[in-house]
mmCIF file of N, CA, C and O in Angstrom:
data_model
loop_
_atom_site.group_PDB
_atom_site.id
_atom_site.type_symbol
_atom_site.label_atom_id
_atom_site.label_comp_id
_atom_site.label_asym_id
_atom_site.label_seq_id
_atom_site.Cartn_x
_atom_site.Cartn_y
_atom_site.Cartn_z
ATOM 1 N N MET X 1 0.850 -1.177 0.000
ATOM 2 C CA MET X 1 0.000 0.000 0.000
ATOM 3 C C MET X 1 0.893 1.236 0.000
ATOM 4 O O MET X 1 1.809 1.352 0.793
ATOM 5 N N ARG X 2 0.585 2.161 -0.889
ATOM 6 C CA ARG X 2 1.337 3.409 -0.973
ATOM 7 C C ARG X 2 0.721 4.445 -0.039
ATOM 8 O O ARG X 2 -0.481 4.432 0.219
ATOM 9 N N ASP X 3 1.567 5.368 0.417
ATOM 10 C CA ASP X 3 1.068 6.491 1.195
ATOM 11 C C ASP X 3 2.044 7.655 1.080
ATOM 12 O O ASP X 3 3.169 7.487 0.617
ATOM 13 N N LYS X 4 1.569 8.812 1.486
ATOM 14 C CA LYS X 4 2.367 10.027 1.442
ATOM 15 C C LYS X 4 1.871 10.916 2.575
ATOM 16 O O LYS X 4 0.667 10.996 2.818
ATOM 17 N N THR X 5 2.780 11.583 3.265
ATOM 18 C CA THR X 5 2.387 12.500 4.329
ATOM 19 C C THR X 5 2.613 13.929 3.842
ATOM 20 O O THR X 5 3.683 14.254 3.325
ATOM 21 N N ILE X 6 1.579 14.746 4.006
ATOM 22 C CA ILE X 6 1.589 16.130 3.534
ATOM 23 C C ILE X 6 1.315 17.058 4.709
ATOM 24 O O ILE X 6 0.460 16.765 5.539
ATOM 25 N N LYS X 7 2.016 18.181 4.752
ATOM 26 C CA LYS X 7 1.698 19.211 5.752
ATOM 27 C C LYS X 7 0.568 20.061 5.189
ATOM 28 O O LYS X 7 0.625 20.522 4.049
ATOM 29 N N PHE X 8 -0.469 20.236 5.996
ATOM 30 C CA PHE X 8 -1.638 21.009 5.573
ATOM 31 C C PHE X 8 -2.111 21.833 6.771
ATOM 32 O O PHE X 8 -2.555 21.272 7.762
ATOM 33 N N VAL X 9 -1.979 23.140 6.690
ATOM 34 C CA VAL X 9 -2.392 24.064 7.745
ATOM 35 C C VAL X 9 -1.804 23.616 9.093
ATOM 36 O O VAL X 9 -2.493 23.561 10.102
ATOM 37 N N GLY X 10 -0.534 23.254 9.083
ATOM 38 C CA GLY X 10 0.142 22.855 10.308
ATOM 39 C C GLY X 10 -0.130 21.428 10.762
ATOM 40 O O GLY X 10 0.427 20.981 11.756
ATOM 41 N N LYS X 11 -0.994 20.713 10.062
ATOM 42 C CA LYS X 11 -1.294 19.318 10.396
ATOM 43 C C LYS X 11 -0.507 18.393 9.482
ATOM 44 O O LYS X 11 -0.204 18.745 8.347
ATOM 45 N N GLU X 12 -0.220 17.213 9.983
ATOM 46 C CA GLU X 12 0.363 16.164 9.151
ATOM 47 C C GLU X 12 -0.798 15.302 8.655
ATOM 48 O O GLU X 12 -1.480 14.661 9.458
ATOM 49 N N ILE X 13 -1.053 15.318 7.357
ATOM 50 C CA ILE X 13 -2.130 14.525 6.769
ATOM 51 C C ILE X 13 -1.505 13.351 6.014
ATOM 52 O O ILE X 13 -0.693 13.545 5.111
ATOM 53 N N ARG X 14 -1.881 12.157 6.408
ATOM 54 C CA ARG X 14 -1.380 10.954 5.742
ATOM 55 C C ARG X 14 -2.382 10.561 4.660
ATOM 56 O O ARG X 14 -3.534 10.249 4.943
ATOM 57 N N VAL X 15 -1.917 10.605 3.427
ATOM 58 C CA VAL X 15 -2.746 10.226 2.285
ATOM 59 C C VAL X 15 -2.427 8.776 1.975
ATOM 60 O O VAL X 15 -1.295 8.445 1.624
ATOM 61 N N GLU X 16 -3.420 7.917 2.145
ATOM 62 C CA GLU X 16 -3.216 6.486 1.948
ATOM 63 C C GLU X 16 -3.911 6.010 0.684
ATOM 64 O O GLU X 16 -4.960 6.526 0.310
ATOM 65 N N GLU X 17 -3.325 4.999 0.080
ATOM 66 C CA GLU X 17 -3.930 4.384 -1.096
ATOM 67 C C GLU X 17 -5.281 3.781 -0.708
ATOM 68 O O GLU X 17 -5.418 3.148 0.340
ATOM 69 N N LYS X 18 -6.272 4.008 -1.538
ATOM 70 C CA LYS X 18 -7.628 3.499 -1.293
ATOM 71 C C LYS X 18 -7.841 2.209 -2.082
ATOM 72 O O LYS X 18 -7.279 2.008 -3.154
ATOM 73 N N ARG X 19 -8.693 1.377 -1.552
ATOM 74 C CA ARG X 19 -9.113 0.179 -2.287
ATOM 75 C C ARG X 19 -10.042 0.618 -3.425
ATOM 76 O O ARG X 19 -10.656 1.685 -3.362
ATOM 77 N N ILE X 20 -10.152 -0.202 -4.438
ATOM 78 C CA ILE X 20 -10.988 0.124 -5.604
ATOM 79 C C ILE X 20 -12.414 0.453 -5.168
ATOM 80 O O ILE X 20 -12.997 1.442 -5.605
ATOM 81 N N GLY X 21 -12.976 -0.334 -4.271
ATOM 82 C CA GLY X 21 -14.340 -0.086 -3.796
ATOM 83 C C GLY X 21 -14.468 1.260 -3.110
ATOM 84 O O GLY X 21 -15.484 1.947 -3.246
ATOM 85 N N ASP X 22 -13.424 1.661 -2.373
ATOM 86 C CA ASP X 22 -13.445 2.966 -1.704
ATOM 87 C C ASP X 22 -13.363 4.098 -2.720
ATOM 88 O O ASP X 22 -14.032 5.128 -2.574
ATOM 89 N N LEU X 23 -12.530 3.912 -3.755
ATOM 90 C CA LEU X 23 -12.450 4.930 -4.815
ATOM 91 C C LEU X 23 -13.798 5.071 -5.519
ATOM 92 O O LEU X 23 -14.231 6.169 -5.843
ATOM 93 N N GLU X 24 -14.452 3.935 -5.723
ATOM 94 C CA GLU X 24 -15.777 3.938 -6.349
ATOM 95 C C GLU X 24 -16.774 4.743 -5.505
ATOM 96 O O GLU X 24 -17.557 5.533 -6.024
ATOM 97 N N LYS X 25 -16.715 4.567 -4.181
ATOM 98 C CA LYS X 25 -17.597 5.316 -3.279
ATOM 99 C C LYS X 25 -17.309 6.808 -3.337
ATOM 100 O O LYS X 25 -18.228 7.634 -3.312
ATOM 101 N N ILE X 26 -16.025 7.167 -3.412
ATOM 102 C CA ILE X 26 -15.648 8.584 -3.500
ATOM 103 C C ILE X 26 -16.189 9.191 -4.790
ATOM 104 O O ILE X 26 -16.752 10.285 -4.789
ATOM 105 N N VAL X 27 -16.042 8.470 -5.894
ATOM 106 C CA VAL X 27 -16.562 8.962 -7.178
ATOM 107 C C VAL X 27 -18.077 9.136 -7.084
ATOM 108 O O VAL X 27 -18.628 10.142 -7.540
ATOM 109 N N THR X 28 -18.755 8.193 -6.460
ATOM 110 C CA THR X 28 -20.211 8.281 -6.299
ATOM 111 C C THR X 28 -20.588 9.477 -5.439
ATOM 112 O O THR X 28 -21.546 10.195 -5.756
ATOM 113 N N GLU X 29 -19.846 9.720 -4.381
ATOM 114 C CA GLU X 29 -20.110 10.859 -3.492
ATOM 115 C C GLU X 29 -19.917 12.188 -4.221
ATOM 116 O O GLU X 29 -20.718 13.095 -4.104
ATOM 117 N N PHE X 30 -18.839 12.280 -4.994
ATOM 118 C CA PHE X 30 -18.546 13.514 -5.722
ATOM 119 C C PHE X 30 -19.504 13.729 -6.888
ATOM 120 O O PHE X 30 -19.900 14.845 -7.177
ATOM 121 N N PHE X 31 -19.818 12.647 -7.580
ATOM 122 C CA PHE X 31 -20.626 12.722 -8.799
ATOM 123 C C PHE X 31 -21.736 11.685 -8.731
ATOM 124 O O PHE X 31 -21.623 10.610 -9.320
ATOM 125 N N PRO X 32 -22.828 11.970 -8.016
ATOM 126 C CA PRO X 32 -23.891 10.981 -7.807
ATOM 127 C C PRO X 32 -24.443 10.389 -9.101
ATOM 128 O O PRO X 32 -24.771 9.210 -9.144
ATOM 129 N N GLY X 33 -24.493 11.168 -10.163
ATOM 130 C CA GLY X 33 -25.014 10.671 -11.434
ATOM 131 C C GLY X 33 -24.145 9.601 -12.066
ATOM 132 O O GLY X 33 -24.605 8.839 -12.920
ATOM 133 N N SER X 34 -22.888 9.509 -11.637
ATOM 134 C CA SER X 34 -21.964 8.535 -12.227
ATOM 135 C C SER X 34 -22.177 7.126 -11.681
ATOM 136 O O SER X 34 -21.754 6.155 -12.297
ATOM 137 N N LYS X 35 -22.809 7.024 -10.507
ATOM 138 C CA LYS X 35 -22.993 5.738 -9.818
ATOM 139 C C LYS X 35 -21.663 5.000 -9.656
ATOM 140 O O LYS X 35 -21.585 3.789 -9.753
ATOM 141 N N GLY X 36 -20.581 5.761 -9.456
ATOM 142 C CA GLY X 36 -19.270 5.176 -9.227
ATOM 143 C C GLY X 36 -18.469 4.878 -10.472
ATOM 144 O O GLY X 36 -17.333 4.451 -10.392
ATOM 145 N N ASN X 37 -19.054 5.109 -11.650
ATOM 146 C CA ASN X 37 -18.378 4.817 -12.907
ATOM 147 C C ASN X 37 -17.660 6.074 -13.404
ATOM 148 O O ASN X 37 -18.296 7.071 -13.743
ATOM 149 N N ILE X 38 -16.339 6.015 -13.449
ATOM 150 C CA ILE X 38 -15.539 7.176 -13.859
ATOM 151 C C ILE X 38 -15.923 7.653 -15.256
ATOM 152 O O ILE X 38 -15.909 8.844 -15.539
ATOM 153 N N ASN X 39 -16.289 6.726 -16.133
ATOM 154 C CA ASN X 39 -16.663 7.090 -17.508
ATOM 155 C C ASN X 39 -17.921 7.937 -17.578
ATOM 156 O O ASN X 39 -18.164 8.595 -18.579
ATOM 157 N N LYS X 40 -18.722 7.909 -16.522
ATOM 158 C CA LYS X 40 -19.995 8.637 -16.548
ATOM 159 C C LYS X 40 -19.924 9.973 -15.812
ATOM 160 O O LYS X 40 -20.949 10.574 -15.530
ATOM 161 N N ILE X 41 -18.711 10.445 -15.513
ATOM 162 C CA ILE X 41 -18.568 11.741 -14.840
ATOM 163 C C ILE X 41 -18.852 12.836 -15.849
ATOM 164 O O ILE X 41 -18.302 12.859 -16.951
ATOM 165 N N ASP X 42 -19.731 13.748 -15.453
ATOM 166 C CA ASP X 42 -20.105 14.883 -16.299
ATOM 167 C C ASP X 42 -19.232 16.074 -15.920
ATOM 168 O O ASP X 42 -19.423 16.686 -14.870
ATOM 169 N N ILE X 43 -18.263 16.389 -16.777
ATOM 170 C CA ILE X 43 -17.343 17.490 -16.505
ATOM 171 C C ILE X 43 -18.115 18.802 -16.338
ATOM 172 O O ILE X 43 -17.754 19.636 -15.520
ATOM 173 N N GLY X 44 -19.181 18.972 -17.073
ATOM 174 C CA GLY X 44 -20.001 20.181 -16.954
ATOM 175 C C GLY X 44 -20.537 20.362 -15.545
ATOM 176 O O GLY X 44 -20.593 21.480 -15.033
ATOM 177 N N SER X 45 -20.909 19.260 -14.901
ATOM 178 C CA SER X 45 -21.432 19.364 -13.536
ATOM 179 C C SER X 45 -20.342 19.791 -12.566
ATOM 180 O O SER X 45 -20.615 20.461 -11.575
ATOM 181 N N ILE X 46 -19.102 19.420 -12.849
ATOM 182 C CA ILE X 46 -17.988 19.854 -12.004
ATOM 183 C C ILE X 46 -17.850 21.363 -12.089
ATOM 184 O O ILE X 46 -17.705 22.048 -11.079
ATOM 185 N N LEU X 47 -17.907 21.882 -13.298
ATOM 186 C CA LEU X 47 -17.753 23.326 -13.488
ATOM 187 C C LEU X 47 -18.904 24.100 -12.864
ATOM 188 O O LEU X 47 -18.706 25.195 -12.343
ATOM 189 N N GLU X 48 -20.102 23.535 -12.889
ATOM 190 C CA GLU X 48 -21.249 24.190 -12.269
ATOM 191 C C GLU X 48 -21.087 24.272 -10.764
ATOM 192 O O GLU X 48 -21.569 25.197 -10.125
ATOM 193 N N GLN X 49 -20.402 23.297 -10.163
ATOM 194 C CA GLN X 49 -20.218 23.245 -8.719
ATOM 195 C C GLN X 49 -19.013 24.055 -8.259
ATOM 196 O O GLN X 49 -18.807 24.220 -7.058
ATOM 197 N N ALA X 50 -18.194 24.524 -9.204
ATOM 198 C CA ALA X 50 -16.952 25.194 -8.837
ATOM 199 C C ALA X 50 -17.228 26.346 -7.882
ATOM 200 O O ALA X 50 -18.076 27.188 -8.131
ATOM 201 N N GLY X 51 -16.525 26.346 -6.797
ATOM 202 C CA GLY X 51 -16.664 27.384 -5.785
ATOM 203 C C GLY X 51 -16.136 26.879 -4.466
ATOM 204 O O GLY X 51 -15.772 25.711 -4.323
ATOM 205 N N PHE X 52 -16.094 27.754 -3.496
ATOM 206 C CA PHE X 52 -15.546 27.382 -2.198
ATOM 207 C C PHE X 52 -16.391 26.327 -1.500
ATOM 208 O O PHE X 52 -15.866 25.484 -0.789
ATOM 209 N N ASP X 53 -17.717 26.370 -1.695
ATOM 210 C CA ASP X 53 -18.572 25.355 -1.084
ATOM 211 C C ASP X 53 -18.152 23.951 -1.521
ATOM 212 O O ASP X 53 -18.222 23.008 -0.735
ATOM 213 N N LEU X 54 -17.746 23.827 -2.765
ATOM 214 C CA LEU X 54 -17.285 22.528 -3.270
ATOM 215 C C LEU X 54 -16.100 22.035 -2.440
ATOM 216 O O LEU X 54 -16.052 20.877 -2.040
ATOM 217 N N LEU X 55 -15.168 22.933 -2.143
ATOM 218 C CA LEU X 55 -14.004 22.558 -1.338
ATOM 219 C C LEU X 55 -14.431 22.134 0.064
ATOM 220 O O LEU X 55 -13.970 21.122 0.587
ATOM 221 N N TYR X 56 -15.320 22.910 0.681
ATOM 222 C CA TYR X 56 -15.750 22.624 2.058
ATOM 223 C C TYR X 56 -16.497 21.306 2.170
ATOM 224 O O TYR X 56 -16.372 20.592 3.161
ATOM 225 N N LYS X 57 -17.295 20.984 1.160
ATOM 226 C CA LYS X 57 -18.123 19.778 1.211
ATOM 227 C C LYS X 57 -17.385 18.527 0.739
ATOM 228 O O LYS X 57 -17.603 17.439 1.268
ATOM 229 N N LYS X 58 -16.565 18.673 -0.274
ATOM 230 C CA LYS X 58 -16.003 17.487 -0.929
ATOM 231 C C LYS X 58 -14.632 17.070 -0.415
ATOM 232 O O LYS X 58 -14.334 15.875 -0.345
ATOM 233 N N LEU X 59 -13.762 18.021 -0.066
ATOM 234 C CA LEU X 59 -12.427 17.626 0.377
ATOM 235 C C LEU X 59 -12.448 16.736 1.622
ATOM 236 O O LEU X 59 -11.689 15.769 1.686
ATOM 237 N N PRO X 60 -13.311 17.008 2.621
ATOM 238 C CA PRO X 60 -13.341 16.106 3.774
ATOM 239 C C PRO X 60 -13.794 14.673 3.441
ATOM 240 O O PRO X 60 -13.526 13.751 4.206
ATOM 241 N N VAL X 61 -14.436 14.483 2.298
ATOM 242 C CA VAL X 61 -14.805 13.131 1.872
ATOM 243 C C VAL X 61 -13.533 12.334 1.580
ATOM 244 O O VAL X 61 -13.414 11.169 1.955
ATOM 245 N N ILE X 62 -12.583 12.975 0.941
ATOM 246 C CA ILE X 62 -11.323 12.316 0.600
ATOM 247 C C ILE X 62 -10.361 12.338 1.783
ATOM 248 O O ILE X 62 -9.650 11.379 2.028
ATOM 249 N N PHE X 63 -10.349 13.460 2.497
ATOM 250 C CA PHE X 63 -9.409 13.655 3.600
ATOM 251 C C PHE X 63 -10.188 13.905 4.892
ATOM 252 O O PHE X 63 -10.402 15.051 5.288
ATOM 253 N N PRO X 64 -10.620 12.854 5.577
ATOM 254 C CA PRO X 64 -11.462 13.014 6.768
ATOM 255 C C PRO X 64 -10.806 13.790 7.909
ATOM 256 O O PRO X 64 -11.487 14.282 8.792
ATOM 257 N N ASP X 65 -9.475 13.911 7.888
ATOM 258 C CA ASP X 65 -8.776 14.613 8.961
ATOM 259 C C ASP X 65 -8.822 16.132 8.840
ATOM 260 O O ASP X 65 -8.357 16.831 9.738
ATOM 261 N N ILE X 66 -9.355 16.643 7.716
ATOM 262 C CA ILE X 66 -9.410 18.095 7.581
ATOM 263 C C ILE X 66 -10.841 18.591 7.767
ATOM 264 O O ILE X 66 -11.801 17.880 7.494
ATOM 265 N N THR X 67 -10.945 19.811 8.250
ATOM 266 C CA THR X 67 -12.244 20.406 8.546
ATOM 267 C C THR X 67 -12.481 21.608 7.641
ATOM 268 O O THR X 67 -11.564 22.085 6.961
ATOM 269 N N GLU X 68 -13.701 22.116 7.682
ATOM 270 C CA GLU X 68 -14.021 23.329 6.917
ATOM 271 C C GLU X 68 -13.117 24.472 7.372
ATOM 272 O O GLU X 68 -12.633 25.251 6.566
ATOM 273 N N SER X 69 -12.865 24.547 8.672
ATOM 274 C CA SER X 69 -11.986 25.586 9.215
ATOM 275 C C SER X 69 -10.564 25.442 8.654
ATOM 276 O O SER X 69 -9.933 26.444 8.301
ATOM 277 N N ASP X 70 -10.081 24.202 8.565
ATOM 278 C CA ASP X 70 -8.754 23.971 7.969
ATOM 279 C C ASP X 70 -8.720 24.487 6.542
ATOM 280 O O ASP X 70 -7.751 25.134 6.122
ATOM 281 N N ILE X 71 -9.765 24.193 5.794
ATOM 282 C CA ILE X 71 -9.822 24.597 4.388
ATOM 283 C C ILE X 71 -9.853 26.125 4.287
ATOM 284 O O ILE X 71 -9.146 26.715 3.474
ATOM 285 N N LYS X 72 -10.642 26.773 5.148
ATOM 286 C CA LYS X 72 -10.713 28.243 5.137
ATOM 287 C C LYS X 72 -9.363 28.878 5.449
ATOM 288 O O LYS X 72 -9.064 29.969 4.978
ATOM 289 N N ASN X 73 -8.545 28.200 6.252
ATOM 290 C CA ASN X 73 -7.251 28.743 6.657
ATOM 291 C C ASN X 73 -6.090 28.248 5.797
ATOM 292 O O ASN X 73 -4.934 28.517 6.113
ATOM 293 N N SER X 74 -6.409 27.526 4.737
ATOM 294 C CA SER X 74 -5.343 26.977 3.887
ATOM 295 C C SER X 74 -5.077 27.889 2.699
ATOM 296 O O SER X 74 -5.861 28.763 2.354
ATOM 297 N N TYR X 75 -3.946 27.638 2.086
ATOM 298 C CA TYR X 75 -3.602 28.267 0.819
ATOM 299 C C TYR X 75 -4.022 27.310 -0.292
ATOM 300 O O TYR X 75 -4.046 26.094 -0.098
ATOM 301 N N MET X 76 -4.316 27.864 -1.451
ATOM 302 C CA MET X 76 -4.704 27.022 -2.584
ATOM 303 C C MET X 76 -3.579 26.041 -2.921
ATOM 304 O O MET X 76 -3.841 24.892 -3.287
ATOM 305 N N SER X 77 -2.328 26.462 -2.744
ATOM 306 C CA SER X 77 -1.200 25.575 -3.035
ATOM 307 C C SER X 77 -1.200 24.358 -2.104
ATOM 308 O O SER X 77 -0.800 23.260 -2.511
ATOM 309 N N GLU X 78 -1.686 24.515 -0.871
ATOM 310 C CA GLU X 78 -1.769 23.383 0.054
ATOM 311 C C GLU X 78 -2.848 22.396 -0.400
ATOM 312 O O GLU X 78 -2.670 21.180 -0.310
ATOM 313 N N ILE X 79 -3.963 22.931 -0.888
ATOM 314 C CA ILE X 79 -5.034 22.075 -1.400
ATOM 315 C C ILE X 79 -4.540 21.329 -2.635
ATOM 316 O O ILE X 79 -4.763 20.128 -2.776
ATOM 317 N N GLU X 80 -3.833 22.040 -3.519
ATOM 318 C CA GLU X 80 -3.280 21.403 -4.707
ATOM 319 C C GLU X 80 -2.335 20.271 -4.317
ATOM 320 O O GLU X 80 -2.365 19.199 -4.921
ATOM 321 N N GLU X 81 -1.518 20.500 -3.302
ATOM 322 C CA GLU X 81 -0.572 19.471 -2.867
ATOM 323 C C GLU X 81 -1.297 18.235 -2.326
ATOM 324 O O GLU X 81 -0.902 17.101 -2.602
ATOM 325 N N LEU X 82 -2.386 18.454 -1.581
ATOM 326 C CA LEU X 82 -3.186 17.326 -1.083
ATOM 327 C C LEU X 82 -3.766 16.515 -2.234
ATOM 328 O O LEU X 82 -3.695 15.289 -2.247
ATOM 329 N N VAL X 83 -4.356 17.211 -3.192
ATOM 330 C CA VAL X 83 -4.985 16.535 -4.326
ATOM 331 C C VAL X 83 -3.933 15.799 -5.156
ATOM 332 O O VAL X 83 -4.142 14.660 -5.576
ATOM 333 N N GLU X 84 -2.784 16.437 -5.381
ATOM 334 C CA GLU X 84 -1.706 15.780 -6.124
ATOM 335 C C GLU X 84 -1.233 14.519 -5.399
ATOM 336 O O GLU X 84 -0.978 13.494 -6.031
ATOM 337 N N ALA X 85 -1.127 14.596 -4.072
ATOM 338 C CA ALA X 85 -0.716 13.421 -3.296
ATOM 339 C C ALA X 85 -1.743 12.302 -3.441
ATOM 340 O O ALA X 85 -1.380 11.133 -3.604
ATOM 341 N N PHE X 86 -3.028 12.657 -3.410
ATOM 342 C CA PHE X 86 -4.088 11.662 -3.579
ATOM 343 C C PHE X 86 -3.960 10.977 -4.940
ATOM 344 O O PHE X 86 -4.045 9.752 -5.046
ATOM 345 N N ILE X 87 -3.731 11.761 -5.978
ATOM 346 C CA ILE X 87 -3.594 11.200 -7.331
ATOM 347 C C ILE X 87 -2.335 10.346 -7.426
ATOM 348 O O ILE X 87 -2.368 9.237 -7.961
ATOM 349 N N ASP X 88 -1.221 10.845 -6.877
ATOM 350 C CA ASP X 88 0.025 10.069 -6.908
ATOM 351 C C ASP X 88 -0.125 8.722 -6.204
ATOM 352 O O ASP X 88 0.317 7.701 -6.711
ATOM 353 N N VAL X 89 -0.745 8.744 -5.035
ATOM 354 C CA VAL X 89 -0.867 7.528 -4.234
ATOM 355 C C VAL X 89 -1.839 6.533 -4.858
ATOM 356 O O VAL X 89 -1.596 5.333 -4.856
ATOM 357 N N ASN X 90 -2.931 7.032 -5.431
ATOM 358 C CA ASN X 90 -3.977 6.132 -5.922
ATOM 359 C C ASN X 90 -3.918 5.831 -7.412
ATOM 360 O O ASN X 90 -4.464 4.827 -7.851
ATOM 361 N N PHE X 91 -3.267 6.688 -8.182
ATOM 362 C CA PHE X 91 -3.278 6.503 -9.636
ATOM 363 C C PHE X 91 -1.880 6.546 -10.232
ATOM 364 O O PHE X 91 -1.705 6.871 -11.401
ATOM 365 N N PHE X 92 -0.872 6.183 -9.445
ATOM 366 C CA PHE X 92 0.515 6.221 -9.893
ATOM 367 C C PHE X 92 0.721 5.399 -11.162
ATOM 368 O O PHE X 92 1.338 5.850 -12.110
ATOM 369 N N GLY X 93 0.189 4.188 -11.176
ATOM 370 C CA GLY X 93 0.346 3.306 -12.343
ATOM 371 C C GLY X 93 -0.267 3.899 -13.592
ATOM 372 O O GLY X 93 0.319 3.850 -14.673
ATOM 373 N N ILE X 94 -1.432 4.479 -13.442
ATOM 374 C CA ILE X 94 -2.108 5.103 -14.591
ATOM 375 C C ILE X 94 -1.298 6.286 -15.092
ATOM 376 O O ILE X 94 -1.117 6.467 -16.289
ATOM 377 N N LYS X 95 -0.777 7.094 -14.160
ATOM 378 C CA LYS X 95 0.043 8.243 -14.555
ATOM 379 C C LYS X 95 1.278 7.792 -15.324
ATOM 380 O O LYS X 95 1.677 8.425 -16.291
ATOM 381 N N ARG X 96 1.882 6.676 -14.877
ATOM 382 C CA ARG X 96 3.070 6.157 -15.563
ATOM 383 C C ARG X 96 2.741 5.733 -16.984
ATOM 384 O O ARG X 96 3.549 5.889 -17.895
ATOM 385 N N LEU X 97 1.555 5.178 -17.190
ATOM 386 C CA LEU X 97 1.151 4.745 -18.532
ATOM 387 C C LEU X 97 0.769 5.923 -19.418
ATOM 388 O O LEU X 97 1.040 5.927 -20.613
ATOM 389 N N VAL X 98 0.126 6.921 -18.833
ATOM 390 C CA VAL X 98 -0.391 8.045 -19.614
ATOM 391 C C VAL X 98 0.739 8.893 -20.197
ATOM 392 O O VAL X 98 0.667 9.317 -21.345
ATOM 393 N N LYS X 99 1.802 9.128 -19.433
ATOM 394 C CA LYS X 99 2.893 9.984 -19.921
ATOM 395 C C LYS X 99 3.491 9.471 -21.225
ATOM 396 O O LYS X 99 3.602 10.230 -22.188
ATOM 397 N N PRO X 100 3.876 8.176 -21.322
ATOM 398 C CA PRO X 100 4.413 7.703 -22.598
ATOM 399 C C PRO X 100 3.376 7.770 -23.729
ATOM 400 O O PRO X 100 3.713 8.062 -24.877
ATOM 401 N N LEU X 101 2.108 7.501 -23.391
ATOM 402 C CA LEU X 101 1.061 7.580 -24.416
ATOM 403 C C LEU X 101 0.920 8.992 -24.938
ATOM 404 O O LEU X 101 0.771 9.206 -26.147
ATOM 405 N N LEU X 102 0.979 9.976 -24.047
ATOM 406 C CA LEU X 102 0.900 11.367 -24.483
ATOM 407 C C LEU X 102 2.097 11.728 -25.354
ATOM 408 O O LEU X 102 1.963 12.456 -26.334
ATOM 409 N N GLY X 103 3.262 11.191 -25.008
ATOM 410 C CA GLY X 103 4.450 11.423 -25.823
ATOM 411 C C GLY X 103 4.277 10.866 -27.221
ATOM 412 O O GLY X 103 4.644 11.511 -28.212
ATOM 413 N N LEU X 104 3.698 9.668 -27.333
ATOM 414 C CA LEU X 104 3.448 9.066 -28.641
ATOM 415 C C LEU X 104 2.458 9.900 -29.452
ATOM 416 O O LEU X 104 2.622 10.082 -30.656
ATOM 417 N N VAL X 105 1.433 10.396 -28.774
ATOM 418 C CA VAL X 105 0.438 11.225 -29.459
ATOM 419 C C VAL X 105 1.096 12.480 -30.004
ATOM 420 O O VAL X 105 0.861 12.877 -31.142
ATOM 421 N N GLN X 106 1.935 13.107 -29.190
ATOM 422 C CA GLN X 106 2.603 14.341 -29.629
ATOM 423 C C GLN X 106 3.516 14.082 -30.817
ATOM 424 O O GLN X 106 3.596 14.885 -31.737
ATOM 425 N N VAL X 107 4.222 12.963 -30.799
ATOM 426 C CA VAL X 107 5.114 12.602 -31.909
ATOM 427 C C VAL X 107 4.292 12.404 -33.168
ATOM 428 O O VAL X 107 4.708 12.783 -34.263
ATOM 429 N N GLY X 108 3.097 11.823 -33.028
ATOM 430 C CA GLY X 108 2.257 11.525 -34.185
ATOM 431 C C GLY X 108 1.509 12.735 -34.744
ATOM 432 O O GLY X 108 0.986 12.686 -35.847
ATOM 433 N N LEU X 109 1.463 13.832 -33.982
ATOM 434 C CA LEU X 109 0.763 15.024 -34.462
ATOM 435 C C LEU X 109 1.546 15.711 -35.555
ATOM 436 O O LEU X 109 2.775 15.774 -35.503
ATOM 437 N N PRO X 110 0.856 16.244 -36.559
ATOM 438 C CA PRO X 110 1.562 16.960 -37.617
ATOM 439 C C PRO X 110 2.276 18.193 -37.055
ATOM 440 O O PRO X 110 1.719 18.886 -36.215
ATOM 441 N N GLN X 111 3.476 18.408 -37.478
ATOM 442 C CA GLN X 111 4.275 19.556 -37.030
ATOM 443 C C GLN X 111 3.930 20.774 -37.887
ATOM 444 O O GLN X 111 3.722 20.675 -39.075
ATOM 445 N N LYS X 112 3.887 21.942 -37.239
ATOM 446 C CA LYS X 112 3.597 23.192 -37.974
ATOM 447 C C LYS X 112 4.855 23.793 -38.495
ATOM 448 O O LYS X 112 5.892 23.724 -37.967
#
């Protein structure tokens, strides 16, 4: 199991790798219409929800150790670091595969 510890508003937050079923629950919580299926996430609905309320309601779902008060007292860079740690810990393998694929796509694109 992978994990990473991040400093967030003076707290040490341990970001742990989630089981597939737990990731599915998180996706369902964030995007109820998806029913846990990543392919059914509506990007438009994310943009409609964009705002501070989204941070206050959704971040504690992923990081139970943080509170609304923590979020209000954080810097955006701290939130970005938490989210990046979550992605690194839970989707490291996918990230490793995507980078070479993106490189191949770029090579295959016509040059101007």
